XYZ file of C-alpha atoms in Angstrom:
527
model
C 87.316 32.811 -136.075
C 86.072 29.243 -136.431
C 82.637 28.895 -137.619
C 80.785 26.725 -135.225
C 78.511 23.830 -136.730
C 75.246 22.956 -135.492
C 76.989 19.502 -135.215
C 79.029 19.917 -132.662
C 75.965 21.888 -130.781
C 74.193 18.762 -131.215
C 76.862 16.890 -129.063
C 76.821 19.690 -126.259
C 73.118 19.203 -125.967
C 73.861 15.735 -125.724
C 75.966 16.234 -122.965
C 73.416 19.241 -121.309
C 70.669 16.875 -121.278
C 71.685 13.008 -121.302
C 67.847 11.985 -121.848
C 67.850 13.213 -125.247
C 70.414 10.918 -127.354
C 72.467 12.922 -130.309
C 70.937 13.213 -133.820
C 73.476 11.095 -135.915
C 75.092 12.819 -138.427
C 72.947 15.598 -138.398
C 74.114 19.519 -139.153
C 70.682 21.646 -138.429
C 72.990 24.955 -139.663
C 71.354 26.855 -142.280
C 68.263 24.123 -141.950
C 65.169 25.416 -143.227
C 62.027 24.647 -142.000
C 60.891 22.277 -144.545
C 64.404 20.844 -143.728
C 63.053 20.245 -140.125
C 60.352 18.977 -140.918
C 61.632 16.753 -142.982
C 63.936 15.091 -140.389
C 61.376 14.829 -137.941
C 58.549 13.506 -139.722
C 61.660 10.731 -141.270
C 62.190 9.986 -137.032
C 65.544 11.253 -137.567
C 65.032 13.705 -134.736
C 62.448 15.035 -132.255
C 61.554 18.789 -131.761
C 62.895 18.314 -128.562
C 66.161 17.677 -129.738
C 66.354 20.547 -132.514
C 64.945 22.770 -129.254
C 68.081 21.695 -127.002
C 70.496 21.886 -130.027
C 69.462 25.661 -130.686
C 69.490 26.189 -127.026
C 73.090 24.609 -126.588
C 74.374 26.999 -129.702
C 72.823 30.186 -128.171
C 74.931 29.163 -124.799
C 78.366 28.569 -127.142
C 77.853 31.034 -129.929
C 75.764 34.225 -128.254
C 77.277 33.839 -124.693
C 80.370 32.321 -125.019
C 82.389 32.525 -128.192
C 81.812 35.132 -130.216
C 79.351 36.302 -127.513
C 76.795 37.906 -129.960
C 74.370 38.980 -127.423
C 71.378 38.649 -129.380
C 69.416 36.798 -127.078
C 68.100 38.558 -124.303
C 66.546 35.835 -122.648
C 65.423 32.092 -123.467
C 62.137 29.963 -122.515
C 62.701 27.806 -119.476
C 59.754 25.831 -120.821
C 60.701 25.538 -124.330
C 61.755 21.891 -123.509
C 58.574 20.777 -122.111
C 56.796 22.692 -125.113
C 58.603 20.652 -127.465
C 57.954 17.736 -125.657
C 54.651 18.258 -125.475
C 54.429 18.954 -129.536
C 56.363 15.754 -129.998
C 53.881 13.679 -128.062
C 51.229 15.255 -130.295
C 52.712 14.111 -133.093
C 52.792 10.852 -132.228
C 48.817 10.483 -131.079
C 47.657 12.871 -134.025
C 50.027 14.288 -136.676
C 51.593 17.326 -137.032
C 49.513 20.523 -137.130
C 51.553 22.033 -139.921
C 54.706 23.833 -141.311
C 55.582 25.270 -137.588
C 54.722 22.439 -135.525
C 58.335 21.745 -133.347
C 59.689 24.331 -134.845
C 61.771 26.724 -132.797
C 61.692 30.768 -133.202
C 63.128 33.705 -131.609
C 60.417 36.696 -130.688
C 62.240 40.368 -130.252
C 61.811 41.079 -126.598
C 59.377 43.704 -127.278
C 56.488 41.444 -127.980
C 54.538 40.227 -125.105
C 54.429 36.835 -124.202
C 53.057 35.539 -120.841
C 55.006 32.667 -119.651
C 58.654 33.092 -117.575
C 60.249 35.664 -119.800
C 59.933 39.066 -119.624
C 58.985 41.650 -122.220
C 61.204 44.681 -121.365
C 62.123 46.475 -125.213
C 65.103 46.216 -123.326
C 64.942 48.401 -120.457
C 65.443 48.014 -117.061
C 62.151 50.175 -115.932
C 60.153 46.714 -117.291
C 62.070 44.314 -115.736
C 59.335 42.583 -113.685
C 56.485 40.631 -114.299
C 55.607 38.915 -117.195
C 51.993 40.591 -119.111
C 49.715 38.900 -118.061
C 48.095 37.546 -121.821
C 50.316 37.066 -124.805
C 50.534 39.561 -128.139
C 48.152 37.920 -130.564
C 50.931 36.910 -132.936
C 52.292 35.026 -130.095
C 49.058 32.911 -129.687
C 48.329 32.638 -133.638
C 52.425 31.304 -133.490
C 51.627 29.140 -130.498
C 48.431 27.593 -132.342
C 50.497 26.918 -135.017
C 52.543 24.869 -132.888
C 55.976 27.026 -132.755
C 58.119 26.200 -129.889
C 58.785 29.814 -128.424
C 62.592 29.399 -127.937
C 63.278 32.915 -126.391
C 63.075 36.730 -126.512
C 66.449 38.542 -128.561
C 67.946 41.744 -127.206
C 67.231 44.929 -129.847
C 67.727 48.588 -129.800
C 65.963 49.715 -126.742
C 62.724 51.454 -126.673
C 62.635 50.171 -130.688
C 65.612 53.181 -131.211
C 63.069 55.897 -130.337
C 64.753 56.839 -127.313
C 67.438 59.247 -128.885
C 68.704 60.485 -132.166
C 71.858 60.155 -131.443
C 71.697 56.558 -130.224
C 73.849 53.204 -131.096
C 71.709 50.540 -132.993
C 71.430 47.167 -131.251
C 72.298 48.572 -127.680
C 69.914 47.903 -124.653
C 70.266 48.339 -120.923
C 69.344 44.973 -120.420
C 70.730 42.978 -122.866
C 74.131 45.178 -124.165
C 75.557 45.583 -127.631
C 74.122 43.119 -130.440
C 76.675 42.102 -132.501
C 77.074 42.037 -135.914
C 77.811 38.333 -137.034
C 80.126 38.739 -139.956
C 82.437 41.218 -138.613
C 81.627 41.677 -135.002
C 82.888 45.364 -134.854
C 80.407 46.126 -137.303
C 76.747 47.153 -136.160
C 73.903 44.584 -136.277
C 71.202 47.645 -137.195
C 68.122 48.140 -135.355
C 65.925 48.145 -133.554
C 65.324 44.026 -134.600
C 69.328 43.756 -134.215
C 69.387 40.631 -131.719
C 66.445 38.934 -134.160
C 68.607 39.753 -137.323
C 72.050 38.287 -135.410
C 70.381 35.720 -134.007
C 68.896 33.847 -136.895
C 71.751 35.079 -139.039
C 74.137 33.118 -136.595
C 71.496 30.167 -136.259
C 70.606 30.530 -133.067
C 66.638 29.344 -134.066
C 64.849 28.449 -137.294
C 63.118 31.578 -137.342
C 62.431 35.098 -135.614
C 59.965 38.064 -135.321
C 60.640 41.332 -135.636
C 59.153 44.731 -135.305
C 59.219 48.079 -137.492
C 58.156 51.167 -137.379
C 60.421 52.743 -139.965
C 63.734 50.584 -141.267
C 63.383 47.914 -137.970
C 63.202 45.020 -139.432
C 64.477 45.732 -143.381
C 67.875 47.388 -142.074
C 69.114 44.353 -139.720
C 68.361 42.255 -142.156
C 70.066 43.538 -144.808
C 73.398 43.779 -142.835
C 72.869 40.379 -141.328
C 72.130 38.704 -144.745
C 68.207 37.524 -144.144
C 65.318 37.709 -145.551
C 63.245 40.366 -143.904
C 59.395 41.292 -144.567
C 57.788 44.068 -143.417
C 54.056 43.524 -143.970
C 51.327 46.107 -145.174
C 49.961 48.276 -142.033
C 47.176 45.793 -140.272
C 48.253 42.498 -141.729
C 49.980 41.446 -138.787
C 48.387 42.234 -135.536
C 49.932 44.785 -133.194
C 48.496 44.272 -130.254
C 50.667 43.188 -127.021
C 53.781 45.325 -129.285
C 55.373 47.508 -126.567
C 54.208 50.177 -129.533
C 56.152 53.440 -131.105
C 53.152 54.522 -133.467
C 50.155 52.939 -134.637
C 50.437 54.271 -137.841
C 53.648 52.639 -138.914
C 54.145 49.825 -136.883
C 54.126 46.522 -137.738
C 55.742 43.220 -136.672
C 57.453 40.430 -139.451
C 59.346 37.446 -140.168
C 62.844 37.489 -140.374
C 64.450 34.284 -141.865
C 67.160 32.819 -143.611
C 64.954 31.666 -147.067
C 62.024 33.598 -148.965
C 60.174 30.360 -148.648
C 60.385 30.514 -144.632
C 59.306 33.495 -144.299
C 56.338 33.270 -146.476
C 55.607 29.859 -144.171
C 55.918 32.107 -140.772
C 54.052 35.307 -142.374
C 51.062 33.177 -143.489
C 50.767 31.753 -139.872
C 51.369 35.280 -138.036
C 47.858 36.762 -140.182
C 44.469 36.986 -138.679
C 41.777 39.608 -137.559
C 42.344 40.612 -133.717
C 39.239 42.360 -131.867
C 42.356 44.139 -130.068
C 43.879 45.704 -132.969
C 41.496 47.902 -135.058
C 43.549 48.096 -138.090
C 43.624 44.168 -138.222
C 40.212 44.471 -139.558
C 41.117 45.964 -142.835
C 43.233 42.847 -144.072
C 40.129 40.818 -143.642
C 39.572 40.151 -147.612
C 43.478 40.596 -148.452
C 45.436 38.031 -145.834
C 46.354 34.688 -146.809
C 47.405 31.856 -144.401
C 49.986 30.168 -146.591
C 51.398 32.313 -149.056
C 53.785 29.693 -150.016
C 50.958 29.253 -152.567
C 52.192 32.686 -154.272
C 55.888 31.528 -154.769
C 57.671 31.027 -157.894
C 61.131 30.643 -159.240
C 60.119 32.030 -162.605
C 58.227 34.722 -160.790
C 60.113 37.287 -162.405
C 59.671 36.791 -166.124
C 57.741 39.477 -167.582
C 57.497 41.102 -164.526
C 57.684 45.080 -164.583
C 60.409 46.186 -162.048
C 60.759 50.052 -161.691
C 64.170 51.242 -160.505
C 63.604 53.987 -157.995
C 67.029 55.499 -158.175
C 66.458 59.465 -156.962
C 67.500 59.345 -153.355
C 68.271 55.772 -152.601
C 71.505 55.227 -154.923
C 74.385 57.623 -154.924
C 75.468 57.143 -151.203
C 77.465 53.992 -151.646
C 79.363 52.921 -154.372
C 80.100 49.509 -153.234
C 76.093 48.904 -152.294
C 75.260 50.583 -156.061
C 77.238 48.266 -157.645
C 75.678 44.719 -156.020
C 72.695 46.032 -157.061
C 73.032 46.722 -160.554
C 74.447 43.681 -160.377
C 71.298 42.547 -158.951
C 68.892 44.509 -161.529
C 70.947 43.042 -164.179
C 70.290 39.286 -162.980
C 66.902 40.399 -162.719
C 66.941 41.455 -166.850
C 68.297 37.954 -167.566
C 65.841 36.396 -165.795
C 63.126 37.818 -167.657
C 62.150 40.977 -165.949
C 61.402 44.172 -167.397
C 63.247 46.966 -165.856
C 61.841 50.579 -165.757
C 64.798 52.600 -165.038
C 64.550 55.016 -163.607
C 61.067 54.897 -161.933
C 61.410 57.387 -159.308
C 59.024 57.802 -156.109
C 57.477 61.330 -156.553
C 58.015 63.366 -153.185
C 60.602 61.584 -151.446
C 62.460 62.742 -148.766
C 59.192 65.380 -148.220
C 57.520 63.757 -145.571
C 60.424 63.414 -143.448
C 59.952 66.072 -140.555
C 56.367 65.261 -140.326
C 57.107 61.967 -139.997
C 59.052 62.606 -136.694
C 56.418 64.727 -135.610
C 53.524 61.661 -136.244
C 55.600 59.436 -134.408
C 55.966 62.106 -131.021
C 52.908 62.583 -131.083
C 51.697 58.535 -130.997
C 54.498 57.534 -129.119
C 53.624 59.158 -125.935
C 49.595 58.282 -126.446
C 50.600 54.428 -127.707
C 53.163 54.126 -125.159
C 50.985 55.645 -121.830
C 48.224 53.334 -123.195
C 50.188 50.041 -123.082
C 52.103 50.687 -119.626
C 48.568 51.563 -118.221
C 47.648 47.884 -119.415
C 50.983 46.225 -118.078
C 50.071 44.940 -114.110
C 53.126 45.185 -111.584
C 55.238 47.498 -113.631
C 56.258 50.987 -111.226
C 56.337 53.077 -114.437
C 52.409 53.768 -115.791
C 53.387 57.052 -118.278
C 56.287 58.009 -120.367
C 57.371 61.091 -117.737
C 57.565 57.850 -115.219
C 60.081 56.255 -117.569
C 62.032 59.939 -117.980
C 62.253 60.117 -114.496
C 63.548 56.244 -114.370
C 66.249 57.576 -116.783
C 67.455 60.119 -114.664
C 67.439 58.295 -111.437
C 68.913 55.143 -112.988
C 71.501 57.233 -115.412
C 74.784 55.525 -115.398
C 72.908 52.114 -116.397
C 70.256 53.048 -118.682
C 72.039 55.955 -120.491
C 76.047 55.752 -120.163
C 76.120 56.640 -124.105
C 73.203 58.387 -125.444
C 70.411 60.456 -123.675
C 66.540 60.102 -124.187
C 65.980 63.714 -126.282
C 62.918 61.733 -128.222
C 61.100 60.578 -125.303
C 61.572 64.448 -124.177
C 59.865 65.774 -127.264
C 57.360 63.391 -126.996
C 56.065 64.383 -123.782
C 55.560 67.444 -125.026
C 53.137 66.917 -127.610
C 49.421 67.168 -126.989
C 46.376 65.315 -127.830
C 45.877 63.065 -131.208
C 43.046 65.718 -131.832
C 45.383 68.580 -132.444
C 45.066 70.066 -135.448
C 49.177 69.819 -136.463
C 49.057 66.030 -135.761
C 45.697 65.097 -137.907
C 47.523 67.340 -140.814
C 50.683 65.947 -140.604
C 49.385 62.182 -140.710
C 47.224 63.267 -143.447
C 50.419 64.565 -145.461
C 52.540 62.487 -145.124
C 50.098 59.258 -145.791
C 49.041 61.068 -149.057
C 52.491 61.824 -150.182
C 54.097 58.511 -149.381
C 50.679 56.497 -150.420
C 48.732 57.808 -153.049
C 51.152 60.449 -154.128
C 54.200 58.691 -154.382
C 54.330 54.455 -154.504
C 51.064 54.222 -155.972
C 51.366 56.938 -158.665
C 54.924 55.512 -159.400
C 53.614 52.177 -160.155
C 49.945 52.912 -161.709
C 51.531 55.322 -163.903
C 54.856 52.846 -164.689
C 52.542 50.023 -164.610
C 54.934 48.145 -162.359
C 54.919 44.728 -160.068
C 57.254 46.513 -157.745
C 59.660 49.371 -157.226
C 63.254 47.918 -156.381
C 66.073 49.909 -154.671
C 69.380 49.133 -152.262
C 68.093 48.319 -148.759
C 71.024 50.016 -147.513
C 75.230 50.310 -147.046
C 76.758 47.462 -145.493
C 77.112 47.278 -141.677
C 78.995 50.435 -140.428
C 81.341 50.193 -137.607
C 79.930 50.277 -134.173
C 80.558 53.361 -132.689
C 79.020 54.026 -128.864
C 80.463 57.108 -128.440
C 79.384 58.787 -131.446
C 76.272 56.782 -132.271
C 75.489 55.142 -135.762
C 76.337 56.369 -138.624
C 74.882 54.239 -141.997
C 75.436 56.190 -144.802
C 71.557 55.759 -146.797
C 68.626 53.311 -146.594
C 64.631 52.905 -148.425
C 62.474 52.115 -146.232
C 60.989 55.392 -145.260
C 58.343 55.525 -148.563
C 56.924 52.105 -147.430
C 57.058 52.508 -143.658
C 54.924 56.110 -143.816
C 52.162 54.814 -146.696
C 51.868 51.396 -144.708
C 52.757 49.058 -147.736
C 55.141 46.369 -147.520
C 57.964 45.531 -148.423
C 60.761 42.641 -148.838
C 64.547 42.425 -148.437
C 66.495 39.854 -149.809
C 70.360 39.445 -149.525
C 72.343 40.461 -152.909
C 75.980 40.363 -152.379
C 78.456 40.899 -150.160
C 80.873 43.781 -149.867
C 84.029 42.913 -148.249
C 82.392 40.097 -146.640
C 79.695 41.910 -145.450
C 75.490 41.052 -146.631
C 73.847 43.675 -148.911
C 70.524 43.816 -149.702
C 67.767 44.652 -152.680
C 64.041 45.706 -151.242
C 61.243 44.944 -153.389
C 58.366 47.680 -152.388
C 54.679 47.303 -153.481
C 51.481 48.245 -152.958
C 49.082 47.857 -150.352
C 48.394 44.005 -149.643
C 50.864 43.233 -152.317
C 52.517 40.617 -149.924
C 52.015 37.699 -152.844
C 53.670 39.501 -155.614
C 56.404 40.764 -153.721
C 57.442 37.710 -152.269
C 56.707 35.351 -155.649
C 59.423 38.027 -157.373
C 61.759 38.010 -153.814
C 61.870 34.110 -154.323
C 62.278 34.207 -158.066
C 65.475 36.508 -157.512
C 66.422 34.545 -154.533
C 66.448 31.224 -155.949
C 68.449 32.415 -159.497
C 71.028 33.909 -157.196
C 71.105 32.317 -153.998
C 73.482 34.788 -152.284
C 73.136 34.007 -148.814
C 75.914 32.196 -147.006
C 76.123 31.636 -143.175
C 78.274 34.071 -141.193
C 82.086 33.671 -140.143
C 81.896 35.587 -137.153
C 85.145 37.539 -138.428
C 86.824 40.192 -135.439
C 86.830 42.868 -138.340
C 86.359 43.421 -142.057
C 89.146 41.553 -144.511
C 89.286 44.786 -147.175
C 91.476 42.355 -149.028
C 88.279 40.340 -150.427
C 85.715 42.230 -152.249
């Protein structure tokens, strides 16, 4: 399938809004945000035009063409937003790095304006909340035009075990952009696809455990998933406060550090917020360097996380090798001690907070007719053929059951599995190793999409990370019969800097992304 250029978008907008005259000569695909800024600070364009350009591509590329379906939903005032920034730039200057620049939230971050935040189901189709998730105002202060919300697996995937990533009610199947029978991963599928497929500069996503490092990978971005309480949670339709976090998702190292640095702050809202107050950074472009990696101590944590896919083994060795020659040391292997341990009680930490998180933030919504999570298992079964046609809602089951956060088997199971993932296992790894980071696979490539069956990836990382809190960074590292693979660096807690400093040191030596084809299948012919 033809690849569709952002210059022939440009000439649709054109056409969609005759006020606004074409940007001559201008391709905004694969455009970073420097890039952007760039043009419009030259007077080669206005954010209002870069708005209607993305805006025309999501109407050819996610809802006609290919038809993607990664955008659930776009602004109707993201026009007079960018106006309005472009009139401020005039009278006093831009306000920095995001001013007029467009991004894509996952539709399970609040925003109050004329979308809706629904984590894709119908039982939250309704009113808009009535204040926006901090992120959203730290993003609108930085002067972010607020392009739309992207479709994702509903519920965040904790709806069923046996579910198919990237489906909602509301929005449909996400589609992977470089083969579009393969999966698009969740739950931040429609964020991954969309700014994969450039349908905006930049997007948000959320994770609890794998959300935002697993579409990335298999939609060839850059994904971060900060340490627990950098990034304010509050207005997050939630899973578990424990684990989740939301994060950039981008196309360069460099723009995500940009969008991370102005997503940062302490919220009164979100207790955990308060603990980043002497580690967050608002630019941590600052920490970036291309010969980040030279000297730097890189344990391989190979026990668990290689073995499950040849092809994704061999990109990266590949990609420890190019590390080597760069001028990193490699600890091989530098395994994570008790991996794999912490699994069931991880499940059983996330029941339990799901149903408390979950009742708390529906009792906060206004105008929604489902308050509790046995309100939204009753909307299940009443509205069955539309909200579960292909997988049921066993997790939000088990999570009613659960009790209390004072029981006794919920405060010992947090306890666990915090120790064994935290102390026990990344930071003994690395104190002992003495390392900068621990680097594994992210994942396989993009399995096929399967709704009657469900998903079925073959291996992944990012449990160790996700249960200790600690971040961690995907870049893209090759492709396996056209489809992205990618190498997580993991770190400690508030290691954001280091990790991405070595991230853009690897990604600027290799530069492996390249823009998607929107292929129907796989060619196995080209390795």
């Amino acid at each position: 399938m033809t690849r569709f250029v952002m210059a022939g978008v440009i000439m649709a907008a054109t056409l969609l809004a005759p006020r606004s005259p074409a940007i001559p000569g201008t391709d905004l695909e694969e455009n970073s945000i420097d890039q952007l800024q760039a043009g419009m600070a030259a007077g080669r364009y206005t954010a209002r035009q870069i708005a209607e350009a993305y805006l025309a591509r999501i109407d050819a590329v996610d809802r006609k063409g290919p038809t993607l379906s990664s955008v659930i939903e776009t602004n109707p005032e993201a026009l007079t937003i960018a106006d309005d920034l472009d009139r401020e730039r005039r009278e006093k200057g831009p306000r920095g790095p995001l001013h007029g620049i467009p991004i894509l939230l996952k539709d399970n971050i609040d925003t109050s304006d004329k979308m809706m935040t629904t984590a894709g189901s119908l039982a939250l189709v309704g009113p808009a909340p009535d204040r926006d998730a901090f992120l959203v105002e730290r993003l609108r202060a930085a002067g972010a035009v607020i392009l739309g919300k992207t479709n994702l697996s509903e519920w965040a995937n904790f709806r069923s075990n046996k579910s198919t990533s990237g489906w909602s009610a509301r929005g449909g199947l996400v589609k992977n952009p470089y083969a579009l029978d393969r999966n698009a991963c969740g739950s931040s599928s429609g964020t991954g696809t969309a700014i994969s497929a450039n349908l905006a500069a930049i997007g948000v996503g959320t994770e609890t455990d794998g959300s935002i490092m697993c579409p990335s990978s298999v939609t060839g971005l850059v994904g971060v998933k900060p340490t627990l309480g950098l990034v304010s949670r509050s207005g997050i339709v939630p899973i578990a406060h424990s684990q989740d976090t939301a994060g950039p998702m981008t196309r360069t190292v460099r723009d995500a550090a940009i969008l991370l640095g102005a997503m940062t702050g302490i919220d009164p809202r979100d207790a955990a917020s308060a603990a980043s107050r002497e580690h967050s950074r608002t630019d941590y472009t600052l920490s970036l360097d291309a010969s980040g990696l030279k000297g730097a101590r890189i344990g391989i944590a190979r026990k668990r996380f290689f073995g499950y896919s040849p092809v994704t083994d061999r990109i990266v060795e590949a990609a420890i090798e190019d590390m080597r020659k760069i001028g990193a040391v490699i600890v091989s292997p530098a395994d994570i001690p008790h991996v794999g341990e912490y699994d069931e009680g991880e499940l059983d930490v996330l029941l339990y907070e799901f149903k408390a998180d979950l009742n708390r933030y529906l009792a906060d919504r206004k105008g929604l007719s489902v308050r509790t999570l046995n309100d939204l298992i009753s909307f299940n079964e009443r509205e069955r053929e539309r909200e579960m046609p292909f997988f049921g809602q066993e997790l939000f089951v088990q999570a009613e059951k659960k009790g209390p956060l004072t029981e006794k088997a919920y405060l010992t199971a947090l306890a666990r599995n915090r120790r064994l993932a935290g102390r026990l296992g990344i930071d003994a790894v690395m104190i002992t190793q003495r390392l900068d980071a621990i680097v594994m696979p992210t994942l396989n490539p993009a399995w096929t999409t399967d709704l009657v069956n469900g998903d079925h990836f073959l291996g992944g990382s990012s449990t160790p990370a996700a249960v200790a809190g600690y971040p961690s960074v995907t870049v893209p590292a090759g492709f396996a019969f056209g489809l992205p693979v990618g190498v997580s660096f993991v770190g400690r807690a508030w290691s954001e800097p280091t990790l991405l400093k070595l991230a853009y040191a690897y990604e600027q030596a290799t530069k492996h992304r390249r823009p998607p084809t929107f292929a129907a299948t796989v060619n196995t012919a080209t390795k």
